[in-house]
mmCIF file of C-alpha atoms and ligand atoms in Angstrom:
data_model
loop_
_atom_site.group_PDB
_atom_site.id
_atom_site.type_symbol
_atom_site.label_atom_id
_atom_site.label_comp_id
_atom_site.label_asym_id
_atom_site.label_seq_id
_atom_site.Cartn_x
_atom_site.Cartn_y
_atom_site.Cartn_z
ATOM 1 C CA UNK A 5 -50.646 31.742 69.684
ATOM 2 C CA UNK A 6 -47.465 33.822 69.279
ATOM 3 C CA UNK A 7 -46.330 33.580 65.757
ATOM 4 C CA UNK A 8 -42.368 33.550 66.368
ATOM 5 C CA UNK A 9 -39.659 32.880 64.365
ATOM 6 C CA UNK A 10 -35.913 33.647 63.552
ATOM 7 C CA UNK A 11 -33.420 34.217 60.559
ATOM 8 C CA UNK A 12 -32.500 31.018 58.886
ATOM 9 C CA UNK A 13 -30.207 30.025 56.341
ATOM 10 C CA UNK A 14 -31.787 28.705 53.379
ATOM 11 C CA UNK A 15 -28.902 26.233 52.546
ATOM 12 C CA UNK A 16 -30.113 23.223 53.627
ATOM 13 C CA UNK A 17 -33.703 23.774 51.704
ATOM 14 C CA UNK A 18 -37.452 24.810 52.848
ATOM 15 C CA UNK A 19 -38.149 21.490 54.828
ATOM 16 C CA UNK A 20 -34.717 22.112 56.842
ATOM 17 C CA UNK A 21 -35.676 25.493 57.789
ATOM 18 C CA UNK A 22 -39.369 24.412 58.557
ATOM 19 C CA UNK A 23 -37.995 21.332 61.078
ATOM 20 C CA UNK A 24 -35.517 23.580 62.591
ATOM 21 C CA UNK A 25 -37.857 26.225 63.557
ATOM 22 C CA UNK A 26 -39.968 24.199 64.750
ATOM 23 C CA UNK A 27 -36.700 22.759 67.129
ATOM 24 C CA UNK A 28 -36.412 26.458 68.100
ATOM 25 C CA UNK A 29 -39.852 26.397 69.203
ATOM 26 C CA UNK A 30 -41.209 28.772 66.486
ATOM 27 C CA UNK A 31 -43.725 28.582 63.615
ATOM 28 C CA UNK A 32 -42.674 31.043 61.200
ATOM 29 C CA UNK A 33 -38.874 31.983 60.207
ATOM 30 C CA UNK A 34 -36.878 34.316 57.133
ATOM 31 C CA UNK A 35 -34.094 33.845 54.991
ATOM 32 C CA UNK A 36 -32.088 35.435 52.429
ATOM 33 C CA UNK A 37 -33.840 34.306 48.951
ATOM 34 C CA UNK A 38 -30.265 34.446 47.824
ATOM 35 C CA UNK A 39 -26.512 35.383 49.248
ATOM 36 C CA UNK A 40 -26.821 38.664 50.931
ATOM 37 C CA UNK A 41 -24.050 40.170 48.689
ATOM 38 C CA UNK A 42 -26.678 38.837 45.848
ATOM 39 C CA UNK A 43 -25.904 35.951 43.081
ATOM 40 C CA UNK A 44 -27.319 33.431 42.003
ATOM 41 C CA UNK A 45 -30.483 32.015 44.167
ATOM 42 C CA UNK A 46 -30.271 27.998 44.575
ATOM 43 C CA UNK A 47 -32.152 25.546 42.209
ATOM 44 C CA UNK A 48 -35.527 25.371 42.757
ATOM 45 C CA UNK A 49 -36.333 21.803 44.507
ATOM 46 C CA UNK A 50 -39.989 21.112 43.792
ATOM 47 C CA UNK A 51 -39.996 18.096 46.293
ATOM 48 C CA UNK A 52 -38.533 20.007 48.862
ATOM 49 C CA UNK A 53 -41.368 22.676 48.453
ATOM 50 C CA UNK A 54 -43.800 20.095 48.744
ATOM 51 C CA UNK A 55 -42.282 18.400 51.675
ATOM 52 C CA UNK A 56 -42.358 21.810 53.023
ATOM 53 C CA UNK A 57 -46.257 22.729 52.099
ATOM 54 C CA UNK A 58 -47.282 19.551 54.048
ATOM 55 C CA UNK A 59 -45.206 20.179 57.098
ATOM 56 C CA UNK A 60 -46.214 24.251 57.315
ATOM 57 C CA UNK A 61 -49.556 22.889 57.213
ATOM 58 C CA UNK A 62 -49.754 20.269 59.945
ATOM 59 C CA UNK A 63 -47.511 22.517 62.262
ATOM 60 C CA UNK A 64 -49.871 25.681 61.667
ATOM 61 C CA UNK A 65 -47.175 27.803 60.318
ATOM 62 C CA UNK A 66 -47.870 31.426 60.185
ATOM 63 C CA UNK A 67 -46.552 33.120 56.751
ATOM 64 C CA UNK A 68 -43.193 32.944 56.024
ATOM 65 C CA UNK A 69 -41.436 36.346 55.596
ATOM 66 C CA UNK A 70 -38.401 35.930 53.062
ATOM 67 C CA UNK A 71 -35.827 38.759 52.330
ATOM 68 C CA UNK A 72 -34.161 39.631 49.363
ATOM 69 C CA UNK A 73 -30.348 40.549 49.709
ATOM 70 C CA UNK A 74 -29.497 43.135 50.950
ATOM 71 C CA UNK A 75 -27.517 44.554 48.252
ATOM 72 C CA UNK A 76 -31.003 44.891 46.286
ATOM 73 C CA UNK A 77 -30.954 49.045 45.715
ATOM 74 C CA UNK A 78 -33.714 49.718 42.823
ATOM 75 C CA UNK A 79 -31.998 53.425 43.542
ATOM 76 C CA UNK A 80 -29.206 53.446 43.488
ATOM 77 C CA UNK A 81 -27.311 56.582 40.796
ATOM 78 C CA UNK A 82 -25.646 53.524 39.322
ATOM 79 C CA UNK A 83 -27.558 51.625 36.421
ATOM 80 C CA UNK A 84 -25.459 48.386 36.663
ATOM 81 C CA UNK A 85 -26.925 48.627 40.506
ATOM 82 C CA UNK A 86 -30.325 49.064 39.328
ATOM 83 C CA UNK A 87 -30.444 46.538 36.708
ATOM 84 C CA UNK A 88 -28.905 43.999 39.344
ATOM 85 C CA UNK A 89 -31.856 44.711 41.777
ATOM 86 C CA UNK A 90 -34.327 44.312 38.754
ATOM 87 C CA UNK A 91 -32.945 40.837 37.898
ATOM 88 C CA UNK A 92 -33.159 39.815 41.008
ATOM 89 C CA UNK A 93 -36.094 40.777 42.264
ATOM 90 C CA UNK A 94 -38.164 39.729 38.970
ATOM 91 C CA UNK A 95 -36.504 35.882 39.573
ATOM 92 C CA UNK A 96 -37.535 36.140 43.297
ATOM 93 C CA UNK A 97 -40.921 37.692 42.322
ATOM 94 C CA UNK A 98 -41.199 34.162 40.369
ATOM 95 C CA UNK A 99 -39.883 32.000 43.103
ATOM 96 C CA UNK A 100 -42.056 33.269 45.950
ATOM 97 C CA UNK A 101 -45.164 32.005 43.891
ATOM 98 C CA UNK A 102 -43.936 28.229 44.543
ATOM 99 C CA UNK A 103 -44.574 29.164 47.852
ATOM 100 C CA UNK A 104 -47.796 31.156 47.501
ATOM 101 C CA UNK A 105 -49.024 33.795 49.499
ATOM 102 C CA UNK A 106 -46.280 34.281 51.800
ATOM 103 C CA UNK A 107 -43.939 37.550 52.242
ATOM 104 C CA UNK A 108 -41.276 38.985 50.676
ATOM 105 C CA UNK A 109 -39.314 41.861 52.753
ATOM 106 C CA UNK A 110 -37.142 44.120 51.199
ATOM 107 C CA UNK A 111 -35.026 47.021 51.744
ATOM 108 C CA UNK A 112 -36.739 50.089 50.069
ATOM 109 C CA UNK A 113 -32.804 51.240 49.142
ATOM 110 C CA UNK A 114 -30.832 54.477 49.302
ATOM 111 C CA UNK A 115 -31.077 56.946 46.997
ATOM 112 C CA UNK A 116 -26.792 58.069 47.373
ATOM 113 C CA UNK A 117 -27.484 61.948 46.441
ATOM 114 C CA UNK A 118 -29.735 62.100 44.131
ATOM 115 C CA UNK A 119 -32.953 62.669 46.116
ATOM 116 C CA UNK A 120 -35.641 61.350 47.463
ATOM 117 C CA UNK A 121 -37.838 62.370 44.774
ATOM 118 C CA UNK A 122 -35.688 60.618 42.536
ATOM 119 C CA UNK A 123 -34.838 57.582 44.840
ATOM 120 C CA UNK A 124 -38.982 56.798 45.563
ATOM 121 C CA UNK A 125 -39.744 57.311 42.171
ATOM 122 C CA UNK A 126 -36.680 54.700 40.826
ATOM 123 C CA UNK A 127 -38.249 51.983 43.458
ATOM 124 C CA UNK A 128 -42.078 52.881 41.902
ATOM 125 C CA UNK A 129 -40.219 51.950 38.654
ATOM 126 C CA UNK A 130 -39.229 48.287 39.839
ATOM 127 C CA UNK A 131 -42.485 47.501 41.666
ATOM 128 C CA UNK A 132 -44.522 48.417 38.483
ATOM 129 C CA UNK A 133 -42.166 46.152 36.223
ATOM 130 C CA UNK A 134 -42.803 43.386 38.290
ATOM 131 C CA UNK A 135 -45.805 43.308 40.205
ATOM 132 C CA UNK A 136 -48.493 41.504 38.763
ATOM 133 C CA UNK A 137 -52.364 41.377 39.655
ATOM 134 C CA UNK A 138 -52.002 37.689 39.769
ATOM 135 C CA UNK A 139 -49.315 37.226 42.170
ATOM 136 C CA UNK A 140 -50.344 35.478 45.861
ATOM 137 C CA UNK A 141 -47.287 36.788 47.356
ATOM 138 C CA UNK A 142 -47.188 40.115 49.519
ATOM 139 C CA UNK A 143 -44.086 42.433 48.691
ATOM 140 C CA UNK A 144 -43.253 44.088 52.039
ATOM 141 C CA UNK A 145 -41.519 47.496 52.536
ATOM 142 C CA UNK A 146 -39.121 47.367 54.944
ATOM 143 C CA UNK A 147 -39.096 50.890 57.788
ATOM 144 C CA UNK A 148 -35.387 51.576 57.740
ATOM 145 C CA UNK A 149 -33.737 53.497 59.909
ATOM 146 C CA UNK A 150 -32.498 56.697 57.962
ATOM 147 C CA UNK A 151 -28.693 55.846 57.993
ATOM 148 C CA UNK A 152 -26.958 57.402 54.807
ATOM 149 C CA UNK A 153 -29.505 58.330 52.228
ATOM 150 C CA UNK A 154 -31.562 55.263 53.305
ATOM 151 C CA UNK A 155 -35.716 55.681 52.059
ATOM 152 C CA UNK A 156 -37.945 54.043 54.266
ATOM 153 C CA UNK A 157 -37.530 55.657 57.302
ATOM 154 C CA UNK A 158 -40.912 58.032 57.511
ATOM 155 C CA UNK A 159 -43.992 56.594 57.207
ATOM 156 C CA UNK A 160 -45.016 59.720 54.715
ATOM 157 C CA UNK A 161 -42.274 57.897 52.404
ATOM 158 C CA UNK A 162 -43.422 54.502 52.834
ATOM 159 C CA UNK A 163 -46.866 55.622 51.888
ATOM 160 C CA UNK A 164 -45.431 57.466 49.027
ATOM 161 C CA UNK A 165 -43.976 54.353 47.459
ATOM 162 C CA UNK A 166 -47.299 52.893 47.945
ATOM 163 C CA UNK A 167 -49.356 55.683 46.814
ATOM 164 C CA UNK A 168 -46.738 55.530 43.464
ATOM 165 C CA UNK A 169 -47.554 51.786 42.420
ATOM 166 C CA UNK A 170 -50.171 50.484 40.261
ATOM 167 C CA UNK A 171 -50.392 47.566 42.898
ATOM 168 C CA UNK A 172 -50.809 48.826 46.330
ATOM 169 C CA UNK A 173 -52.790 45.969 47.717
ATOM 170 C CA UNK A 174 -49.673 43.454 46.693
ATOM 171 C CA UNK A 175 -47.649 45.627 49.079
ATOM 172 C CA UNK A 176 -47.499 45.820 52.786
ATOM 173 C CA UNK A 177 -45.274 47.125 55.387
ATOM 174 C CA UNK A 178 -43.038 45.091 57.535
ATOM 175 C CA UNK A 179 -41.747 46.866 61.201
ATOM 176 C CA UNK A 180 -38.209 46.621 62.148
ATOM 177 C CA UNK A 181 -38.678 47.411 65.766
ATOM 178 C CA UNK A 182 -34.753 48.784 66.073
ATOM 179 C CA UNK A 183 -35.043 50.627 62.221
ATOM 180 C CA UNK A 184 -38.163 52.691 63.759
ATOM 181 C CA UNK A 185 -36.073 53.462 67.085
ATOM 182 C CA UNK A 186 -33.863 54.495 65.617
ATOM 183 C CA UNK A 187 -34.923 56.367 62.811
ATOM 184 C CA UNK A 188 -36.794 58.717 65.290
ATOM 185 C CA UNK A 189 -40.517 56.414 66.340
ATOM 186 C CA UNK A 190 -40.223 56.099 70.172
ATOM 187 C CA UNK A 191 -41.997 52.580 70.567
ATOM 188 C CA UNK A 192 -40.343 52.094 73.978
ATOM 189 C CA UNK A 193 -42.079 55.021 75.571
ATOM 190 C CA UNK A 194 -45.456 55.605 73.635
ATOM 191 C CA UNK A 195 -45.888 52.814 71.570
ATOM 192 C CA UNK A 196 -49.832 53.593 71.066
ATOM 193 C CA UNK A 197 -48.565 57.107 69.251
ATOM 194 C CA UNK A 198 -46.271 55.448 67.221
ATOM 195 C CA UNK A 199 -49.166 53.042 66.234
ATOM 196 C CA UNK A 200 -51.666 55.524 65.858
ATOM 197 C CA UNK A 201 -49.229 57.548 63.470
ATOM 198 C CA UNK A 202 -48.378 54.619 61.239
ATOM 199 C CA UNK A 203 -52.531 54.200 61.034
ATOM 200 C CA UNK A 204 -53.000 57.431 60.064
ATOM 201 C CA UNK A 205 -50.589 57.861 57.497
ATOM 202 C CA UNK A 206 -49.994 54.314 56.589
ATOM 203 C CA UNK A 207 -53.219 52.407 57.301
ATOM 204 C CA UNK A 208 -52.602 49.623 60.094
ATOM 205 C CA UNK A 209 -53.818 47.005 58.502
ATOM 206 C CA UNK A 210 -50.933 47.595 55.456
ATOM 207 C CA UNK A 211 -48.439 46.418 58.454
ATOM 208 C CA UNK A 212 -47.902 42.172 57.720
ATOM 209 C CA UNK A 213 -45.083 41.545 59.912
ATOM 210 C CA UNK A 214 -42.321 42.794 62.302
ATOM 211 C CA UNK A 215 -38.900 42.196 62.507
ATOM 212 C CA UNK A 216 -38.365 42.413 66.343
ATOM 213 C CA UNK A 217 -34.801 43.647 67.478
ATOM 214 C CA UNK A 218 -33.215 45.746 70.289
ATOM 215 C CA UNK A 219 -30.796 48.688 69.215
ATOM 216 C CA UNK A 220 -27.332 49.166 69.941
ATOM 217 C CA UNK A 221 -27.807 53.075 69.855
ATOM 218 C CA UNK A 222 -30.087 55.272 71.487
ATOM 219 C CA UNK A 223 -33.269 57.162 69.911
ATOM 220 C CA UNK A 224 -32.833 58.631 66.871
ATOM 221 C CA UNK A 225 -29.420 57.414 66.467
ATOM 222 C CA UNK A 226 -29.877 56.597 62.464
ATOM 223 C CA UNK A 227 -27.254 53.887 63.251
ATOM 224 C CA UNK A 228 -29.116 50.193 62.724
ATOM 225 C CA UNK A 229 -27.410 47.454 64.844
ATOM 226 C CA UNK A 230 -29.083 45.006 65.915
ATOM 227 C CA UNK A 231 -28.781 43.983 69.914
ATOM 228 C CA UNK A 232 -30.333 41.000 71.348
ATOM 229 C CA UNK A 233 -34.175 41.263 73.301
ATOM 230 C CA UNK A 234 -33.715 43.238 76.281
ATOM 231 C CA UNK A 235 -29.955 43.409 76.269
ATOM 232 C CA UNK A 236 -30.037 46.931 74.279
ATOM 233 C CA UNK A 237 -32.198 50.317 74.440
ATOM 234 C CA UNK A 238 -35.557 49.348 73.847
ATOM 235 C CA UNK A 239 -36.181 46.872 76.880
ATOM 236 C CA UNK A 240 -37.718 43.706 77.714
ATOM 237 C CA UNK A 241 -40.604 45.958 78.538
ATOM 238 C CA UNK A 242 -40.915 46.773 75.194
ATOM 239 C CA UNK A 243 -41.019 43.973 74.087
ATOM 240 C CA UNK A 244 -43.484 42.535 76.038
ATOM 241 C CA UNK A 245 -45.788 45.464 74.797
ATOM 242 C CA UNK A 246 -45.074 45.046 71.115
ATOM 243 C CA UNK A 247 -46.128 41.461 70.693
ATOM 244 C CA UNK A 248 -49.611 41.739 73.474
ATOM 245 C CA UNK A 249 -50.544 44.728 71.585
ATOM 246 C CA UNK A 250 -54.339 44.039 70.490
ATOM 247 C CA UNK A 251 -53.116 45.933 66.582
ATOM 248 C CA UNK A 252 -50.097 43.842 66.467
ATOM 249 C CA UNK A 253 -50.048 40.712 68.267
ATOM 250 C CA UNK A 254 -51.285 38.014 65.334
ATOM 251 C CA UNK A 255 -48.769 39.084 63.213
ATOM 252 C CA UNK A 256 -45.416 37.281 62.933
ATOM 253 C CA UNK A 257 -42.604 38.663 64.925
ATOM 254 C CA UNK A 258 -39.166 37.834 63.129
ATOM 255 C CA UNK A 259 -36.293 38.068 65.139
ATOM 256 C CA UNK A 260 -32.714 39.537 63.687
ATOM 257 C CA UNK A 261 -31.009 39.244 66.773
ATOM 258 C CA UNK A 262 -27.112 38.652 67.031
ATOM 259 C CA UNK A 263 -27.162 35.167 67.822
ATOM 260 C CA UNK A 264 -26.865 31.484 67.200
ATOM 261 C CA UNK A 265 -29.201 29.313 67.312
ATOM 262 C CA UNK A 266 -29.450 28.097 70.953
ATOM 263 C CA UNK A 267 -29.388 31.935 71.480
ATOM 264 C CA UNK A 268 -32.601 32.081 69.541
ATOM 265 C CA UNK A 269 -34.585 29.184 71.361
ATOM 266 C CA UNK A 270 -33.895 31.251 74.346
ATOM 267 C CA UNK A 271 -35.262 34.229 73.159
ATOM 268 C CA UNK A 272 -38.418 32.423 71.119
ATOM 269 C CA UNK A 273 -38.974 30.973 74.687
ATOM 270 C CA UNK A 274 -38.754 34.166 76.579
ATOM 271 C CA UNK A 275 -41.562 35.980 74.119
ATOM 272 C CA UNK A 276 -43.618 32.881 74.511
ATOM 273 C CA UNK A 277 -43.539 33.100 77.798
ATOM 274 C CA UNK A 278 -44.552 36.931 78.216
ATOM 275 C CA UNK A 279 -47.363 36.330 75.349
ATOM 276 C CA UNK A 280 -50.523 36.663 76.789
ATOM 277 C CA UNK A 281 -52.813 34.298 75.425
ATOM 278 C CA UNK A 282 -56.320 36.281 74.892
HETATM 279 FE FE1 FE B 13 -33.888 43.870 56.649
HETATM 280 FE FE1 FE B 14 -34.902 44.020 59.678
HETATM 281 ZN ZN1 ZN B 15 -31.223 46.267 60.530
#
């Protein structure tokens, strides 16, 4: 079975997003753990989770991949930035456990001029704070696609954040299939190489999840925006490759794609319907 799913906002609670996926014709789904521009996460509902638990269960929900705002930059040169991203991500390190052992994707941040020495090492900082040996919940590293000072966007720094943390096996790797594109992976014409790459560097089975996206910009544009599946320079070919792939194709495939929601039951449908079963 194709594990599928879409951005959805958490407003409503985790039994909301769970019934409405499930309307879309998906069994997995993200949302921001808080507003994107960061602030305060919502009350913690324990019914809600509950309701939620039972629900995942009956309708054989794959893990849920939740993202942290995006203004989250454990990098940044400013220390009011920094402590910011600490705050949050220590509260969200808490709340993912009331849904344990699901995924938390975050932007590995940008460094703004001071390095990436300096910008891998400040992230290593916040991942030691606040990983724990206990925790059920997988902290994924998002592959970025190198615009600004971004980190993220080589697999030699991905595994260097990894290789930097007292926790490696809490973290995992999630694939944004327009970051890589972009960033300088060509997936659309020798997706195998890519694959093999991120293996050899990375280890494959450190990659949890993809976020799957078409690009706006050609190759190696560094630009990130997000088109919808097959409207943009990757392909419905691509695609179609990506989620049949025998190294990829039980994971869950997120999709960021500029829509609304009728616009995402159309493209759950259309991935469903190239998935090949066996
Ligand atoms: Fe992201
Ligand atoms: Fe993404
Ligand atoms: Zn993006």
């Amino acid at each position: 079975m194709l594990n599928i799913g879409c951005h959805l906002s958490a407003s409503a609670g985790f039994l909301a997003m769970g019934r409405q996926i499930t309307e879309l014709g998906g069994n997995t789904f993200a949302f921001f753990t808080r507003n994107p521009r960061g602030g305060k996460a919502r009350p913690v509902d324990e019914a809600d989770i509950k309701a939620y638990t039972d629900f995942a269960q009956k309708h054989a929900f794959a893990k849920i991949v939740a993202h942290s705002p995006y203004t989250l930059n454990p990098c940044s040169p400013d220390k009011h930035t920094r402590e910011f991203a600490h705050m949050v991500f220590e509260d969200d390190m808490k709340r993912m456990e009331l849904i344990p052992g699901n995924y938390y994707n975050f932007h590995p941040g940008s460094h703004v001029g001071q390095g990436e020495e300096q910008g891998i090492s400040l992230i290593c900082e916040m991942l030691n704070k606040y990983l724990n040996e206990a925790q059920t919940t997988t902290v994924l590293l998002e592959t970025m696609s190198g615009k600004g000072s971004e980190i993220g966007s080589s697999f030699e720094q991905l595994r260097l954040i990894m290789d930097n943390t007292s926790f490696p096996d809490k973290l995992g790797i999630c694939l944004d299939t327009c970051h890589v594109y972009d960033a300088g992976y060509d997936i659309v014409n020798d997706l195998d190489g890519v694959l093999e790459q991120f293996d050899k560097i990375i280890g494959i089975t450190n990659l949890k999840a993809l976020h799957v996206n078409d690009s706006k910009n050609p190759y190696q544009s560094h630009k990130d925006r997000h088109e919808k599946i097959g409207k943009g320079f990757l392909g419905i070919k691509t695609f179609e490759n990506l989620i049949n792939h025998p190294k990829l194709k039980n994971l869950p495939f997120i999709l960021e794609t500029p829509n609304d929601l009728d616009g995402y039951a159309a493209e759950i449908a259309l991935l469903k319907r190239l998935y090949k079963e066996t």
